Every structure is written in structure tokens, then in C-alpha cells.
PDB file of C-alpha atoms in Angstrom:
ATOM      1  CA  MET A 168      13.829  -2.505  -9.246  1.00 88.00           C
ATOM      2  CA  LYS A 169      11.428  -5.142 -10.296  1.00 93.00           C
ATOM      3  CA  GLU A 170       8.018  -4.318 -11.757  1.00 95.00           C
ATOM      4  CA  LEU A 171       4.953  -6.420 -11.007  1.00 96.00           C
ATOM      5  CA  LEU A 172       3.602  -7.891 -14.316  1.00 95.00           C
ATOM      6  CA  GLU A 173       0.294  -9.063 -13.053  1.00 96.00           C
ATOM      7  CA  GLU A 174      -1.755  -7.872 -10.066  1.00 97.00           C
ATOM      8  CA  PRO A 175      -1.292  -9.973  -7.092  1.00 97.00           C
ATOM      9  CA  LYS A 176      -4.877 -11.071  -6.213  1.00 97.00           C
ATOM     10  CA  GLY A 177      -6.259 -13.610  -3.734  1.00 97.00           C
ATOM     11  CA  THR A 178      -3.698 -15.824  -1.899  1.00 97.00           C
ATOM     12  CA  THR A 179      -0.803 -14.216  -3.958  1.00 97.00           C
ATOM     13  CA  TYR A 180      -1.844 -10.789  -2.805  1.00 97.00           C
ATOM     14  CA  ILE A 181      -2.012 -12.189   0.897  1.00 97.00           C
ATOM     15  CA  GLU A 182       1.478 -13.795   0.771  1.00 97.00           C
ATOM     16  CA  LEU A 183       2.810 -10.593  -0.639  1.00 98.00           C
ATOM     17  CA  LEU A 184       1.463  -8.771   2.202  1.00 97.00           C
ATOM     18  CA  ASP A 185       2.665 -11.124   4.771  1.00 97.00           C
ATOM     19  CA  LEU A 186       6.039 -10.846   3.214  1.00 97.00           C
ATOM     20  CA  ALA A 187       5.823  -6.732   3.157  1.00 98.00           C
ATOM     21  CA  PHE A 188       4.561  -6.725   6.797  1.00 98.00           C
ATOM     22  CA  SER A 189       7.345  -9.038   8.083  1.00 97.00           C
ATOM     23  CA  THR A 190      10.136  -7.206   6.021  1.00 97.00           C
ATOM     24  CA  CYS A 191       9.020  -3.808   6.386  1.00 98.00           C
ATOM     25  CA  ASP A 192       8.798  -1.333   9.157  1.00 98.00           C
ATOM     26  CA  GLU A 193       6.122   1.221   7.806  1.00 98.00           C
ATOM     27  CA  PHE A 194       3.517   1.717   5.087  1.00 98.00           C
ATOM     28  CA  LEU A 195       1.633   4.271   3.750  1.00 98.00           C
ATOM     29  CA  LEU A 196      -2.027   4.952   2.136  1.00 98.00           C
ATOM     30  CA  VAL A 197      -3.296   8.351   0.471  1.00 97.00           C
ATOM     31  CA  LYS A 198      -6.371  10.292   0.508  1.00 97.00           C
ATOM     32  CA  ARG A 199      -6.565  12.756  -2.638  1.00 93.00           C
ATOM     33  CA  ASP A 200      -8.293  15.999  -1.831  1.00 90.00           C
ATOM     34  CA  GLN A 201     -10.205  16.032  -5.121  1.00 84.00           C
ATOM     35  CA  LEU A 202     -12.096  12.639  -4.588  1.00 85.00           C
ATOM     36  CA  ASP A 203     -14.353  12.141  -1.713  1.00 90.00           C
ATOM     37  CA  LEU A 204     -14.412   8.952   0.417  1.00 94.00           C
ATOM     38  CA  ASN A 205     -17.758   6.866   0.305  1.00 95.00           C
ATOM     39  CA  LYS A 206     -19.425   5.749   3.495  1.00 96.00           C
ATOM     40  CA  ASN A 207     -17.406   2.679   3.592  1.00 92.00           C
ATOM     41  CA  ALA A 208     -14.151   4.241   3.405  1.00 93.00           C
ATOM     42  CA  LYS A 209     -14.922   6.536   6.202  1.00 94.00           C
ATOM     43  CA  GLN A 210     -15.914   3.817   8.652  1.00 94.00           C
ATOM     44  CA  TRP A 211     -12.697   2.227   7.536  1.00 92.00           C
ATOM     45  CA  ILE A 212     -10.742   5.133   8.574  1.00 93.00           C
ATOM     46  CA  GLU A 213     -12.255   5.166  11.973  1.00 94.00           C
ATOM     47  CA  GLU A 214     -11.468   1.534  12.313  1.00 92.00           C
ATOM     48  CA  ILE A 215      -7.872   2.231  11.457  1.00 94.00           C
ATOM     49  CA  LYS A 216      -7.603   5.611  13.408  1.00 95.00           C
ATOM     50  CA  PRO A 217      -5.699   4.189  16.410  1.00 95.00           C
ATOM     51  CA  HIS A 218      -2.891   2.690  14.199  1.00 95.00           C
ATOM     52  CA  ILE A 219      -2.306   6.116  12.379  1.00 97.00           C
ATOM     53  CA  LYS A 220       1.028   7.082  13.353  1.00 97.00           C
ATOM     54  CA  GLU A 221       0.958  10.488  11.486  1.00 97.00           C
ATOM     55  CA  ILE A 222      -1.012  12.199   8.561  1.00 98.00           C
ATOM     56  CA  ARG A 223       1.225  14.368   6.411  1.00 98.00           C
ATOM     57  CA  ARG A 224      -0.012  16.854   3.658  1.00 97.00           C
ATOM     58  CA  GLN A 225       2.031  16.028   0.418  1.00 97.00           C
ATOM     59  CA  ASP A 226       2.235  16.582  -3.098  1.00 96.00           C
ATOM     60  CA  ALA A 227       4.272  13.529  -3.788  1.00 96.00           C
ATOM     61  CA  TRP A 228       4.621   9.822  -2.750  1.00 97.00           C
ATOM     62  CA  PRO A 229       6.281   6.838  -4.068  1.00 95.00           C
ATOM     63  CA  GLY A 230       5.217   6.485  -8.051  1.00 93.00           C
ATOM     64  CA  THR A 231       3.222   9.928  -7.964  1.00 94.00           C
ATOM     65  CA  THR A 232       3.832  13.585  -8.011  1.00 95.00           C
ATOM     66  CA  LEU A 233       0.669  15.873  -7.946  1.00 94.00           C
ATOM     67  CA  LEU A 234       0.619  19.122  -9.579  1.00 94.00           C
ATOM     68  CA  GLY A 235      -0.818  22.222  -7.926  1.00 91.00           C
ATOM     69  CA  HIS A 236      -2.606  20.133  -5.119  1.00 91.00           C
ATOM     70  CA  TYR A 237      -1.955  17.956  -1.988  1.00 94.00           C
ATOM     71  CA  ALA A 238      -3.159  14.774  -0.351  1.00 96.00           C
ATOM     72  CA  ASP A 239      -3.497  13.424   3.079  1.00 97.00           C
ATOM     73  CA  VAL A 240      -1.013  10.752   3.370  1.00 98.00           C
ATOM     74  CA  TYR A 241      -1.196   8.259   6.275  1.00 98.00           C
ATOM     75  CA  TYR A 242       1.568   6.551   7.439  1.00 98.00           C
ATOM     76  CA  PHE A 243       1.558   3.260   9.832  1.00 98.00           C
ATOM     77  CA  ASN A 244       3.749   1.031  11.596  1.00 98.00           C
ATOM     78  CA  CYS A 245       3.719  -2.330  10.329  1.00 98.00           C
ATOM     79  CA  ASN A 246       2.315  -4.953  12.473  1.00 96.00           C
ATOM     80  CA  GLN A 247       0.465  -8.151  12.805  1.00 94.00           C
ATOM     81  CA  GLU A 248      -2.786  -6.581  14.056  1.00 93.00           C
ATOM     82  CA  LEU A 249      -2.838  -3.839  11.299  1.00 94.00           C
ATOM     83  CA  LYS A 250      -1.954  -6.517   8.810  1.00 95.00           C
ATOM     84  CA  GLU A 251      -5.028  -8.402   9.362  1.00 94.00           C
ATOM     85  CA  VAL A 252      -7.133  -5.175   9.131  1.00 93.00           C
ATOM     86  CA  VAL A 253      -5.752  -4.941   5.852  1.00 94.00           C
ATOM     87  CA  ILE A 254      -6.272  -8.370   4.617  1.00 93.00           C
ATOM     88  CA  ARG A 255      -9.960  -8.205   5.748  1.00 92.00           C
ATOM     89  CA  LYS A 256     -10.711  -5.151   3.776  1.00 93.00           C
ATOM     90  CA  THR A 257      -8.687  -5.841   0.393  1.00 95.00           C
ATOM     91  CA  GLU A 258      -8.414  -8.952  -1.796  1.00 96.00           C
ATOM     92  CA  ARG A 259      -5.780  -7.658  -4.554  1.00 97.00           C
ATOM     93  CA  LEU A 260      -2.965  -5.113  -4.834  1.00 97.00           C
ATOM     94  CA  TYR A 261      -4.657  -2.476  -6.873  1.00 97.00           C
ATOM     95  CA  GLN A 262      -7.971  -2.389  -4.945  1.00 97.00           C
ATOM     96  CA  TRP A 263      -6.620   0.671  -3.174  1.00 97.00           C
ATOM     97  CA  LEU A 264      -8.592   3.363  -4.798  1.00 95.00           C
ATOM     98  CA  GLN A 265     -10.676   6.054  -3.916  1.00 95.00           C
ATOM     99  CA  PRO A 266     -13.844   6.646  -2.983  1.00 95.00           C
ATOM    100  CA  GLU A 267     -14.078   3.140  -1.672  1.00 94.00           C
ATOM    101  CA  LEU A 268     -10.549   3.053   0.013  1.00 95.00           C
ATOM    102  CA  LEU A 269      -7.538   5.179   0.408  1.00 96.00           C
ATOM    103  CA  GLU A 270      -5.011   4.707  -2.408  1.00 96.00           C
ATOM    104  CA  ASP A 271      -1.877   3.441  -3.460  1.00 97.00           C
ATOM    105  CA  ILE A 272      -0.371   1.489  -0.614  1.00 98.00           C
ATOM    106  CA  CYS A 273       3.465   1.589  -0.439  1.00 98.00           C
ATOM    107  CA  PHE A 274       5.632  -0.057   2.122  1.00 98.00           C
ATOM    108  CA  PHE A 275       9.347   1.170   3.367  1.00 98.00           C
ATOM    109  CA  LYS A 276      11.971  -0.749   5.017  1.00 98.00           C
ATOM    110  CA  ASN A 277      14.431   1.391   6.981  1.00 97.00           C
ATOM    111  CA  GLY A 278      13.015   4.455   5.445  1.00 96.00           C
ATOM    112  CA  LYS A 279      13.804   3.287   2.025  1.00 97.00           C
ATOM    113  CA  GLU A 280      10.698   2.342  -0.424  1.00 97.00           C
ATOM    114  CA  TRP A 281      10.273  -1.364  -0.695  1.00 98.00           C
ATOM    115  CA  LEU A 282       6.877  -1.741  -2.489  1.00 98.00           C
ATOM    116  CA  ALA A 283       5.486   0.860  -4.299  1.00 97.00           C
ATOM    117  CA  THR A 284       1.786   1.066  -6.100  1.00 97.00           C
ATOM    118  CA  VAL A 285       0.071   3.502  -8.300  1.00 96.00           C
ATOM    119  CA  ALA A 286      -3.396   1.699  -7.962  1.00 96.00           C
ATOM    120  CA  HIS A 287      -5.622   3.584 -10.673  1.00 93.00           C
ATOM    121  CA  GLU A 288      -2.801   2.850 -13.321  1.00 95.00           C
ATOM    122  CA  GLN A 289      -2.271  -0.499 -11.997  1.00 96.00           C
ATOM    123  CA  ILE A 290       1.537  -0.352 -11.432  1.00 96.00           C
ATOM    124  CA  GLY A 291       3.414  -1.975  -8.656  1.00 97.00           C
ATOM    125  CA  VAL A 292       7.318  -1.856  -8.227  1.00 97.00           C
ATOM    126  CA  ILE A 293       9.280  -4.074  -5.686  1.00 96.00           C
ATOM    127  CA  MET A 294      12.331  -1.748  -4.743  1.00 95.00           C
ATOM    128  CA  THR A 295      14.423  -3.972  -2.752  1.00 94.00           C
ATOM    129  CA  GLU A 296      18.012  -5.143  -4.077  1.00 90.00           C
ATOM    130  CA  ASP A 297      18.148  -7.710  -1.133  1.00 94.00           C
ATOM    131  CA  GLU A 298      18.532 -11.165  -2.928  1.00 93.00           C
ATOM    132  CA  ASN A 299      16.890 -12.884  -0.175  1.00 95.00           C
ATOM    133  CA  GLU A 300      14.060 -10.818  -0.442  1.00 95.00           C
ATOM    134  CA  ILE A 301      13.883 -11.047  -4.125  1.00 93.00           C
ATOM    135  CA  GLU A 302      14.081 -14.990  -3.930  1.00 94.00           C
ATOM    136  CA  LYS A 303      11.361 -14.786  -1.246  1.00 96.00           C
ATOM    137  CA  ILE A 304       8.891 -12.712  -3.836  1.00 95.00           C
ATOM    138  CA  ARG A 305       9.646 -15.011  -6.530  1.00 93.00           C
ATOM    139  CA  GLY A 306       8.749 -17.815  -4.441  1.00 95.00           C
ATOM    140  CA  ILE A 307       5.089 -16.631  -3.886  1.00 96.00           C
ATOM    141  CA  LYS A 308       3.109 -18.479  -6.248  1.00 94.00           C
ATOM    142  CA  GLY A 309       1.428 -16.295  -9.013  1.00 94.00           C
ATOM    143  CA  ILE A 310       3.854 -13.466  -8.543  1.00 96.00           C
ATOM    144  CA  LYS A 311       5.350 -12.494 -12.000  1.00 93.00           C
ATOM    145  CA  MET A 312       8.018  -9.891 -11.906  1.00 92.00           C
ATOM    146  CA  SER A 313      10.148  -8.118 -14.686  1.00 90.00           C
TER     147      SER A 313
END
């Protein structure tokens, strides 16, 4: 497990997303019940609605466990079209916060966590043990990991 020491932004963020979308097969975003979405977020959900694979009511996802309440966790398949939609909407990894967007983007490879975020705490963790993937991540200019 490698912790991101600085928030990936701009080109660094785009390169990390490129790698995540090409390496992983699924990602998720979260809508917490206790926070409303603003107009922009609601419009964005309408834009991505055709790409939603599943919405589950959960009290936990990578990096977060809720106590006494639930959230809607949106699951998506990783694909080029959706990657472009995500890149157009955000410029940095911890931008995934309500009320402007859904929260805590996380990626999975073969059902296992690959990248987990807790955006409001500015935490990002790379979970891969694959040396080739770690080298690719380290090769992204601006990535700093523990």
C-alpha cells in the first residue's frame, strides 16, 4: 500500500486517471444522505446516468465506514468515454466532494481495491502490489508516494 503524499492535480491527475482507467475495470463514487447535491451535481448525475452499472445502499466503502447511516454508492465500468467525462468535470483528485460532485472516487482491479480516496480528508492510497503498476505510477511526473 502506497499513500499519496500530495494531491494529484492538473496533468499529474489526468495521467493517474489514464492509468487507473486502463488498469482497472470498475470504479465507484458516493452520494451521502446527509449532504444535498447542488444543481451542477444533479445535472452531472443525469449526464452519467447511462453509465451507471449499479447503485448500492452501503454504510462502508474503501477508506470510509459510516456509523448509523447509509450512502448511495454508484458503480461504473471503466471505459474511455466515461474517463473523458470524469476528466472534463474535475482537475484534481480530492475535488470529489459534495455538494458539487459525488464523493470519494475509488478504483478496483478484478474486484480488489486499486486506488481509494477520502476526499474531505485529502487521503489517497494506491493498493496495488504489482511492481509494474507501481513503476508506472512513480513514472507520472508530480506523483509523490510513501
